Coordinates of C-alpha atoms in Angstrom, one line a residue:
M1 CA 7.3 -17.9 -25.2
E2 CA 4.2 -18.6 -23.0
H3 CA 1.1 -16.2 -24.0
H4 CA 0.3 -13.7 -20.7
T5 CA -2.0 -11.4 -20.4
A6 CA -2.2 -8.3 -17.6
T7 CA -5.4 -6.5 -18.0
G8 CA -6.2 -4.0 -15.0
T9 CA -8.4 -1.2 -14.3
G10 CA -8.8 1.7 -11.5
A11 CA -11.0 4.3 -9.9
R12 CA -11.5 7.0 -7.5
P13 CA -13.7 5.9 -4.5
A14 CA -17.1 8.0 -3.8
P15 CA -16.1 11.4 -2.7
A16 CA -17.4 10.8 0.5
L17 CA -14.7 8.3 1.2
R18 CA -11.7 10.1 -0.7
E19 CA -10.1 11.1 3.0
Y20 CA -10.0 7.7 4.2
V21 CA -9.6 5.6 0.6
D22 CA -7.4 6.8 -2.0
S23 CA -7.5 4.3 -4.2
Y24 CA -9.5 1.3 -5.8
V25 CA -7.2 -1.6 -8.7
G26 CA -9.8 -4.2 -10.0
F27 CA -6.8 -6.6 -11.7
D28 CA -6.6 -10.0 -13.8
L29 CA -3.4 -11.5 -14.6
R30 CA -3.4 -14.7 -16.8
G31 CA -0.5 -17.3 -18.5
F32 CA 2.4 -16.0 -16.0
P33 CA 5.2 -18.5 -15.0
A34 CA 4.9 -19.4 -11.2
G35 CA 6.3 -17.2 -8.9
V36 CA 6.7 -14.3 -6.1
H37 CA 5.8 -11.3 -6.6
R38 CA 7.1 -8.5 -4.5
G39 CA 4.5 -5.7 -3.4
P40 CA 6.7 -3.1 -2.5
P41 CA 6.2 -0.4 0.4
S42 CA 3.9 2.4 -0.1
R43 CA 2.1 5.0 2.0
A44 CA -1.1 2.8 1.6
L45 CA -2.8 0.7 3.8
T46 CA -3.8 -2.5 1.4
A47 CA -6.5 -4.7 1.3
V48 CA -7.2 -7.1 -1.5
I49 CA -9.8 -9.7 -2.0
S50 CA -9.4 -12.3 -4.7
L51 CA -11.7 -13.3 -7.0
S52 CA -10.2 -16.1 -8.1
G53 CA -8.3 -18.8 -6.1
P54 CA -7.2 -18.1 -2.5
L55 CA -4.2 -15.3 -1.9
E56 CA -1.1 -16.6 -0.4
V57 CA 1.1 -14.6 0.9
A58 CA 3.8 -13.2 3.3
A59 CA 4.5 -10.5 5.4
G60 CA 8.3 -10.6 3.9
A61 CA 10.3 -11.5 0.9
D62 CA 12.6 -13.9 1.3
D63 CA 13.3 -13.9 5.3
G64 CA 12.0 -16.8 6.5
S65 CA 8.2 -15.2 6.8
P66 CA 5.2 -17.6 6.5
V67 CA 3.0 -17.7 3.9
T68 CA -0.6 -17.6 5.2
R69 CA -3.6 -18.4 2.6
F70 CA -6.2 -15.5 2.4
G71 CA -9.7 -15.2 0.7
S72 CA -9.3 -11.7 1.3
V73 CA -6.2 -10.1 3.5
A74 CA -5.7 -6.5 5.2
G75 CA -2.4 -4.8 5.8
G76 CA -1.2 -1.7 7.4
L77 CA 2.0 0.1 6.3
M78 CA 5.1 -2.1 5.9
C79 CA 8.6 -1.4 5.6
R80 CA 9.8 -4.6 3.3
S81 CA 7.5 -6.0 0.6
V82 CA 5.3 -8.5 0.5
A83 CA 5.6 -11.6 -0.8
L84 CA 2.5 -12.4 -2.4
H85 CA 3.1 -16.1 -4.5
H86 CA 1.4 -17.0 -7.3
D87 CA 0.3 -20.1 -9.7
G88 CA 0.6 -17.7 -12.8
R89 CA -3.1 -16.5 -12.3
Q90 CA -4.7 -14.0 -10.6
Q91 CA -7.9 -11.9 -10.6
G92 CA -9.1 -9.6 -7.7
V93 CA -9.2 -5.9 -6.2
Q94 CA -7.1 -3.9 -4.7
V95 CA -8.1 -1.6 -1.9
S96 CA -5.5 1.3 -0.9
L97 CA -6.5 3.2 1.7
T98 CA -5.2 5.7 4.4
P99 CA -4.2 5.8 7.8
L100 CA -7.5 8.2 8.0
G101 CA -9.2 5.1 6.8
A102 CA -8.1 3.0 9.2
R103 CA -9.8 4.1 12.1
A104 CA -12.6 5.5 9.8
I105 CA -13.6 1.7 8.0
Y106 CA -11.7 -0.2 10.4
G107 CA -12.0 1.5 13.6
M108 CA -8.9 1.3 15.0
P109 CA -6.2 3.2 14.7
A110 CA -3.6 2.1 11.2
A111 CA -0.5 1.3 13.9
E112 CA -2.6 -1.8 15.4
L113 CA -1.9 -3.3 11.4
A114 CA 1.7 -1.6 10.9
H115 CA 3.9 -5.4 9.9
R116 CA 1.0 -7.2 9.5
L117 CA -1.7 -9.3 7.1
V118 CA -4.4 -10.3 8.6
P119 CA -8.1 -11.5 7.0
L120 CA -10.6 -9.2 5.8
D121 CA -13.4 -10.1 7.8
E122 CA -11.6 -9.8 11.3
L123 CA -11.5 -6.5 10.9
L124 CA -15.3 -5.7 9.5
G125 CA -16.7 -8.8 9.8
A126 CA -19.9 -9.7 8.5
L127 CA -19.4 -6.3 5.9
A128 CA -16.6 -8.3 4.8
V129 CA -18.2 -11.4 3.9
E130 CA -21.0 -9.0 2.2
L131 CA -18.2 -7.2 0.2
V132 CA -16.5 -10.3 -0.9
D133 CA -20.0 -12.0 -2.2
R134 CA -20.8 -8.6 -4.1
L135 CA -17.6 -8.3 -5.9
R136 CA -17.5 -12.0 -6.6
S137 CA -21.0 -12.3 -8.1
A138 CA -20.7 -8.9 -10.3
T139 CA -19.4 -9.0 -13.8
T140 CA -17.7 -5.5 -14.8
W141 CA -15.3 -3.6 -13.0
A142 CA -17.7 -0.4 -12.4
A143 CA -20.6 -3.0 -10.6
R144 CA -17.6 -3.8 -8.3
F145 CA -16.6 -0.6 -7.8
T146 CA -20.2 0.5 -7.2
A147 CA -20.3 -2.4 -4.4
L148 CA -17.2 -1.0 -2.5
D149 CA -18.3 2.5 -2.0
E150 CA -21.6 1.1 -1.0
L151 CA -20.3 -1.3 2.0
L152 CA -17.3 0.9 2.5
L153 CA -19.5 4.1 3.4
R154 CA -21.8 1.9 5.4
A155 CA -18.2 1.1 7.5
V156 CA -17.4 4.7 8.1
G157 CA -21.2 4.9 9.0
R158 CA -20.6 2.7 11.7
G159 CA -18.7 5.2 13.9
D160 CA -17.0 8.5 13.7
H161 CA -13.4 6.9 14.3
A162 CA -11.8 9.5 12.6
R163 CA -11.5 13.1 14.7
E164 CA -9.6 10.5 16.9
V165 CA -6.7 11.6 14.8
R166 CA -4.7 14.6 16.4
P167 CA -4.8 17.4 13.7
E168 CA -1.0 17.5 13.6
V169 CA -0.4 14.1 12.8
A170 CA -3.0 14.2 9.9
E171 CA -1.2 17.1 8.9
A172 CA 2.4 15.8 9.4
W173 CA 1.0 12.8 7.3
R174 CA -0.3 14.9 4.7
R175 CA 3.2 17.2 4.6
L176 CA 5.4 14.6 4.3
V177 CA 2.4 12.6 1.2
A178 CA 3.1 16.2 -0.7
A179 CA 6.9 16.1 -0.4
R180 CA 7.1 12.6 -1.6
G181 CA 9.8 12.5 1.8
C182 CA 11.9 15.2 0.3
V183 CA 11.3 16.8 3.9
Q184 CA 13.3 17.7 7.5
V185 CA 10.6 16.2 10.2
G186 CA 12.0 18.5 12.6
A187 CA 10.7 21.7 10.6
V188 CA 7.3 19.9 9.6
A189 CA 7.3 19.4 13.9
A190 CA 8.4 23.3 14.1
E191 CA 5.6 24.4 12.0
L192 CA 3.1 22.3 14.0
G193 CA 4.6 23.5 17.2
W194 CA 5.4 20.2 18.1
S195 CA 9.2 19.2 19.5
R196 CA 10.7 16.9 17.3
R197 CA 10.4 13.6 19.9
Y198 CA 7.0 14.3 20.3
L199 CA 5.6 14.3 16.9
T200 CA 7.7 10.9 16.6
E201 CA 5.9 9.5 19.1
R202 CA 2.3 10.5 18.4
F203 CA 3.1 10.3 14.6
L204 CA 4.4 6.1 15.6
G205 CA 1.3 5.8 17.1
E206 CA -1.1 6.4 15.3
V207 CA 0.5 5.5 11.9
G208 CA 2.5 2.9 12.9
L209 CA 6.0 4.3 11.7
P210 CA 7.7 7.1 12.9
P211 CA 8.0 9.7 10.3
K212 CA 11.2 9.5 9.5
T213 CA 10.7 5.8 8.5
L214 CA 7.7 7.2 6.1
A215 CA 9.7 9.6 4.4
R216 CA 12.3 6.9 3.5
V217 CA 9.0 4.6 2.2
L218 CA 7.6 7.8 0.3
R219 CA 10.8 8.2 -1.5
F220 CA 11.4 4.7 -2.0
E221 CA 7.7 4.7 -3.7
H222 CA 8.3 7.6 -5.8
A223 CA 11.8 5.8 -7.2
H224 CA 9.7 3.0 -7.5
E225 CA 7.3 4.1 -9.6
L226 CA 10.0 5.8 -11.9
A227 CA 11.8 2.3 -12.2
A228 CA 8.1 0.7 -13.0
A229 CA 7.8 2.6 -16.0
R230 CA 7.2 1.1 -19.3
N231 CA 10.5 2.8 -20.5
P232 CA 12.0 3.7 -17.2
L233 CA 15.2 6.3 -16.3
P234 CA 18.6 4.9 -16.0
W235 CA 19.2 4.1 -12.5
S236 CA 20.8 7.2 -11.5
D237 CA 18.1 9.6 -12.9
V238 CA 15.4 7.5 -10.5
A239 CA 17.7 8.0 -7.6
A240 CA 17.8 12.2 -8.5
V241 CA 14.6 12.6 -9.4
S242 CA 13.2 11.0 -6.3
G243 CA 15.9 12.8 -4.2
Y244 CA 18.3 10.0 -3.1
A245 CA 21.4 11.6 -2.3
D246 CA 23.0 9.7 -5.2
Q247 CA 22.5 6.4 -6.6
A248 CA 24.3 4.1 -3.7
H249 CA 21.9 5.5 -1.9
L250 CA 19.2 4.4 -3.9
V251 CA 21.1 1.3 -3.8
R252 CA 20.5 0.5 0.1
D253 CA 17.3 1.5 0.8
W254 CA 15.9 -0.6 -2.4
R255 CA 17.8 -3.5 -1.3
E256 CA 16.2 -3.3 2.2
F257 CA 12.8 -2.5 1.0
T258 CA 12.7 -5.2 -1.2
G259 CA 15.3 -8.0 -0.8
R260 CA 17.3 -7.3 -4.0
P261 CA 19.4 -4.5 -5.1
P262 CA 17.3 -2.9 -8.1
T263 CA 18.6 -4.3 -11.4
A264 CA 18.6 -7.7 -9.6
W265 CA 14.8 -6.6 -8.2
R266 CA 13.9 -5.2 -11.9
R267 CA 15.1 -8.8 -13.7
G268 CA 13.0 -10.7 -11.3
E269 CA 9.6 -8.8 -11.5
V270 CA 8.2 -10.9 -14.0
L271 CA 4.9 -7.9 -14.1
L272 CA 6.8 -5.2 -15.1
G273 CA 5.7 -3.7 -18.4
A274 CA 2.9 -6.8 -18.9
G275 CA -0.2 -4.2 -19.2

């Protein structure tokens, strides 16, 4: 059996960034069979900066989406897995942004990036070029995370975009995330003093997904975390803990979001338990 290694380390951003950035993760994968890693839908707008060769990414898996090469790439919220084609070797840094972070760092609502992948320099310009150079020249993960803090704080300082987000939309986001999707959208709307339809329109226009769809993504994200654990629960327990009506309900969502039923996904995901 071919020897492979997967190392990684995570960090929280500087306190002044935490409203906009959830996390940093550095990864170094070597010796895996060439193939496709499915990056599942989640609550995060993800940016990835390669520290090795170009990233080969498609906005969907097994659906005919074209594969594009990026040195660094940013994406919005998705309803399907992103396909990362690799030759068994990947090194890079992943940055997970909140929807507020899209306005504060990219200068646009998260909705403008929904279901899309774009070069990072298309959003950040010269700042992206400087960021990539700093990350690639650094020799430790700590130094790379420090560079991210410095440059993303500079991006936030270029404008006060976060105030343009309606507070009701921001609060609806917080409530959906806190409940991991297990909350009635109509109840959230009523608590905010809005109709469900009005909340859905405003939320979709800012975030890029309707609140009901985001709730499904959040529930799936919870299930995916449980299923990807080193010693995962049985599928029926994964379904129950993450708020599905039953295992069949979980299987339907899993197939929609990853393109595969859960057991086929587990067999095909070579990075599971790699760390």
